[in-house]
Short mmCIF file of N, CA and C in Angstrom, two decimals:
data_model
loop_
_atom_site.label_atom_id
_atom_site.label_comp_id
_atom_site.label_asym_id
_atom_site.label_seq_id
_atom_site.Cartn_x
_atom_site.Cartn_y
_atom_site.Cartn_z
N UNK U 15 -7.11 -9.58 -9.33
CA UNK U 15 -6.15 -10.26 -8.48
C UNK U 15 -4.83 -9.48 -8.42
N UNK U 16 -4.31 -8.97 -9.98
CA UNK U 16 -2.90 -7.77 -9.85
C UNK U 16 -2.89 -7.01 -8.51
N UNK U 17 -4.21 -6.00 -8.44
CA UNK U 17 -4.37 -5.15 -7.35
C UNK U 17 -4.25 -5.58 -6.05
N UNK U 18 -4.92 -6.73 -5.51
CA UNK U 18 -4.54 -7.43 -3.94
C UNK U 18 -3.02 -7.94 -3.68
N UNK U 19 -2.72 -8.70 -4.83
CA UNK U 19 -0.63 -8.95 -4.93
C UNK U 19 -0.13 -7.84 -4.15
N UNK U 20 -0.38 -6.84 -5.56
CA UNK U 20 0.19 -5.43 -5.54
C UNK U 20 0.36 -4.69 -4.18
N UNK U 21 -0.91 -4.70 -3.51
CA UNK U 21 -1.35 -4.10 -2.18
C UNK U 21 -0.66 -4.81 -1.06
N UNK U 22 -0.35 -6.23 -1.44
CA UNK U 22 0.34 -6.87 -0.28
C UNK U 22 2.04 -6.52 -0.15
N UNK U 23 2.10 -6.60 -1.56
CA UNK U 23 4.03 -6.66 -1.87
C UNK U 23 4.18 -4.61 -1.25
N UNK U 24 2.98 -3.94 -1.55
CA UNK U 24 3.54 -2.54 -1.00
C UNK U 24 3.50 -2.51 0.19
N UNK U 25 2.49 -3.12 1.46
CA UNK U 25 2.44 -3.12 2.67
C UNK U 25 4.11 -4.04 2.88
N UNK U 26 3.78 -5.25 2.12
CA UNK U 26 5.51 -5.78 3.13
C UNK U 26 6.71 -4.61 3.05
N UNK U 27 7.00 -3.85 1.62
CA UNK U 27 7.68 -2.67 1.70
C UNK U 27 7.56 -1.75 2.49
N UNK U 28 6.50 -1.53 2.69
CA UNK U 28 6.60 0.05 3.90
C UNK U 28 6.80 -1.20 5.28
N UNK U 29 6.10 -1.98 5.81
CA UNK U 29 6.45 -2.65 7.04
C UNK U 29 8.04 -2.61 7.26
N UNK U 30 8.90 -3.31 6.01
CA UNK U 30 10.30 -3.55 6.02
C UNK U 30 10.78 -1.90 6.11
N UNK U 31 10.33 -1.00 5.31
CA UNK U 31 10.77 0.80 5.76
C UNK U 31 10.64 1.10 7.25
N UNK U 32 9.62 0.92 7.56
CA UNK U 32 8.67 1.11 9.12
C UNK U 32 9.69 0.25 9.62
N UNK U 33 10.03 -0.60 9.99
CA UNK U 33 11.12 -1.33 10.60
C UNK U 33 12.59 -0.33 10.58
N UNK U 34 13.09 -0.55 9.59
CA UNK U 34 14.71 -0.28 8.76
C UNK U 34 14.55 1.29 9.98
N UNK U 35 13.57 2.19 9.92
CA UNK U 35 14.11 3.47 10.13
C UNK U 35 13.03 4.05 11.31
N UNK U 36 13.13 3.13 12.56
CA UNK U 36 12.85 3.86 13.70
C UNK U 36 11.73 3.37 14.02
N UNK U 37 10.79 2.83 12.91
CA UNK U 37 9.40 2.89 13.35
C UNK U 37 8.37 4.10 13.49
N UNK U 38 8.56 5.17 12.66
CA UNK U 38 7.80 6.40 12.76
C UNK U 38 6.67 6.36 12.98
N UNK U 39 5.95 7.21 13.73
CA UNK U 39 4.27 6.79 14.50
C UNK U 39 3.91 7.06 13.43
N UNK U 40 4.02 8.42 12.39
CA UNK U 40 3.29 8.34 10.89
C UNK U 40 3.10 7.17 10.27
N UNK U 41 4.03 6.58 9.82
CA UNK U 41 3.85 5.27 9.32
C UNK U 41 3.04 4.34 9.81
N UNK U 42 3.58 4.48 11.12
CA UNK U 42 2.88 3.45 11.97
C UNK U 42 1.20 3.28 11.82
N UNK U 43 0.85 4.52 11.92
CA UNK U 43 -0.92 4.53 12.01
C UNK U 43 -1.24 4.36 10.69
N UNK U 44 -0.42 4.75 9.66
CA UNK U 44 -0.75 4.17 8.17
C UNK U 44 -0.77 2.82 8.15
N UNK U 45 0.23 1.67 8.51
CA UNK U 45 0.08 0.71 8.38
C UNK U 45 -0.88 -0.03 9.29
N UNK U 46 -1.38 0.08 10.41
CA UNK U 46 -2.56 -0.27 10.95
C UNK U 46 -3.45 0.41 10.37
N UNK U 47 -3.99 1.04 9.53
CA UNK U 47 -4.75 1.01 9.36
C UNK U 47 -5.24 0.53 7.44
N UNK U 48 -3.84 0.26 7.10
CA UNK U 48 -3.92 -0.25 5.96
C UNK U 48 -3.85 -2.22 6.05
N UNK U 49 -3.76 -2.62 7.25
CA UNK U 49 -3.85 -4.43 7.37
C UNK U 49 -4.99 -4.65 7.31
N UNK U 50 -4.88 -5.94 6.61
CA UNK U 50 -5.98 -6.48 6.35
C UNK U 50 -6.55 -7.30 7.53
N UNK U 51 -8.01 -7.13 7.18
CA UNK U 51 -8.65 -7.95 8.65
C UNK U 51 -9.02 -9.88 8.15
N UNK U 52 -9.68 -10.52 9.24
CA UNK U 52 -9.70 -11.52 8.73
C UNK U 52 -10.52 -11.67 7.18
N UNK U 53 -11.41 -10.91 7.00
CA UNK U 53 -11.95 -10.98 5.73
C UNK U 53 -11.29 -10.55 4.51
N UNK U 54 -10.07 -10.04 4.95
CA UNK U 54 -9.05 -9.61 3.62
C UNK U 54 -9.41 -7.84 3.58
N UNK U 55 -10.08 -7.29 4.19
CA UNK U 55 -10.31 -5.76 3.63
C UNK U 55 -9.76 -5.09 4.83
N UNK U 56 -9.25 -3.81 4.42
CA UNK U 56 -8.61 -3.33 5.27
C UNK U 56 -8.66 -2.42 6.29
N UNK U 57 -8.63 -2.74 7.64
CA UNK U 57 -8.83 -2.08 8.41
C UNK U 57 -9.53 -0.71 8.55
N UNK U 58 -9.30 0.17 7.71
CA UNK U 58 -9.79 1.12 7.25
C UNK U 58 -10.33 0.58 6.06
N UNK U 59 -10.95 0.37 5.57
CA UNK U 59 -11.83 0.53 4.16
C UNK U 59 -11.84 1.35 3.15
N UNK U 60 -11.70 2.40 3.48
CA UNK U 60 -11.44 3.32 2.31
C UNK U 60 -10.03 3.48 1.69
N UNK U 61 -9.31 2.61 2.58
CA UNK U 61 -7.85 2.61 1.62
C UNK U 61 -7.82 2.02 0.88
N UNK U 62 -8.63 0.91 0.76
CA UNK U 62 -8.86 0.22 -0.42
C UNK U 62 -8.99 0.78 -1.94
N UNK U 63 -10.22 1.88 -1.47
CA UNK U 63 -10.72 2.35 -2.60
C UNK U 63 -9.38 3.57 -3.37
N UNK U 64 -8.94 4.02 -2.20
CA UNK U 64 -7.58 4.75 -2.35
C UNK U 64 -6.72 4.27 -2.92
N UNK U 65 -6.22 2.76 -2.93
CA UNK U 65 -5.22 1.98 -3.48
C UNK U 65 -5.83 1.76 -4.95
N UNK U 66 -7.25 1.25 -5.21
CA UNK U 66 -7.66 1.37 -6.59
C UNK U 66 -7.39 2.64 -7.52
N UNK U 67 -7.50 3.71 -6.72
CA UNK U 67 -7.53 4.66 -7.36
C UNK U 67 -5.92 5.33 -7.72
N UNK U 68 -4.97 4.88 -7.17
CA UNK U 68 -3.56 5.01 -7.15
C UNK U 68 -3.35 4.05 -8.49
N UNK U 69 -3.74 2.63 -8.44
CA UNK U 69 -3.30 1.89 -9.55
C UNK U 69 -4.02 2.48 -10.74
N UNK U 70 -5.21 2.94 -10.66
CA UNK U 70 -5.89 3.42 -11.72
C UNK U 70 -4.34 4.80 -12.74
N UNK U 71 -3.98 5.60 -11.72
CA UNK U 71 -3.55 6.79 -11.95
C UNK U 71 -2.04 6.36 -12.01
N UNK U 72 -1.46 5.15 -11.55
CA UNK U 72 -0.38 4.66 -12.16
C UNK U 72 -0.19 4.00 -13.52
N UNK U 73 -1.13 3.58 -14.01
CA UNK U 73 -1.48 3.44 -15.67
C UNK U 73 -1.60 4.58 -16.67
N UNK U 74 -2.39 5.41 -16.08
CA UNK U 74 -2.44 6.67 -17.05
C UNK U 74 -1.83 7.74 -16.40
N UNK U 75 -1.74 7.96 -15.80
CA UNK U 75 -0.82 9.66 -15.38
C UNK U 75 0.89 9.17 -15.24
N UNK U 76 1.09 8.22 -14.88
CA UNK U 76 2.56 8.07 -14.81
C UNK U 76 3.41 7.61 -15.45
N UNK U 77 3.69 8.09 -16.80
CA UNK U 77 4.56 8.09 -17.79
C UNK U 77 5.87 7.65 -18.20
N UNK U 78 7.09 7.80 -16.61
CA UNK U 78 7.88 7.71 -16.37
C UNK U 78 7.80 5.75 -16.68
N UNK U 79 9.50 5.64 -17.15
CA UNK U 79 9.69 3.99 -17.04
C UNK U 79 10.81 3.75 -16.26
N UNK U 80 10.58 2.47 -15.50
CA UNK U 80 11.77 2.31 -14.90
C UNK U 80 13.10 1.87 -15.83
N UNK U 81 13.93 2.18 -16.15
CA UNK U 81 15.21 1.89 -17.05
C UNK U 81 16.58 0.66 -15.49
N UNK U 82 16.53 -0.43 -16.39
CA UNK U 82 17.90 -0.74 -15.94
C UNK U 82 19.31 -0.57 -15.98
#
């Protein structure tokens, strides 16, 4: 369940970026093709597996902490 949150709270971030600064067609075709369809999976499908594999490699390869 972390991973679908996760995937939603990063799409509202880039949407609110994608907004804030022009609307760049790059972005743009990233985020259509990263929304979810009515079944919850995403438009593209393999971003899915892409986003697993990002959280996977944000646990172990990324070391860095955020400090307040």
């Amino acid at each position: 369940m972390f991973e679908k949150k996760a995937y939603i709270a990063m799409l509202i971030f880039l949407e609110d970026y994608w907004e804030r600064n022009g609307q760049p067609d790059a972005l743009g075709v990233l985020l259509g093709s990263m929304n979810p369809l009515e079944d919850g999976v995403p438009a593209d499908s393999a971003i899915w597996n892409d986003w697993l594999e990002a959280v996977a490699k944000s646990e172990s390869e990324w070391p860095r902490q955020f400090t307040s």
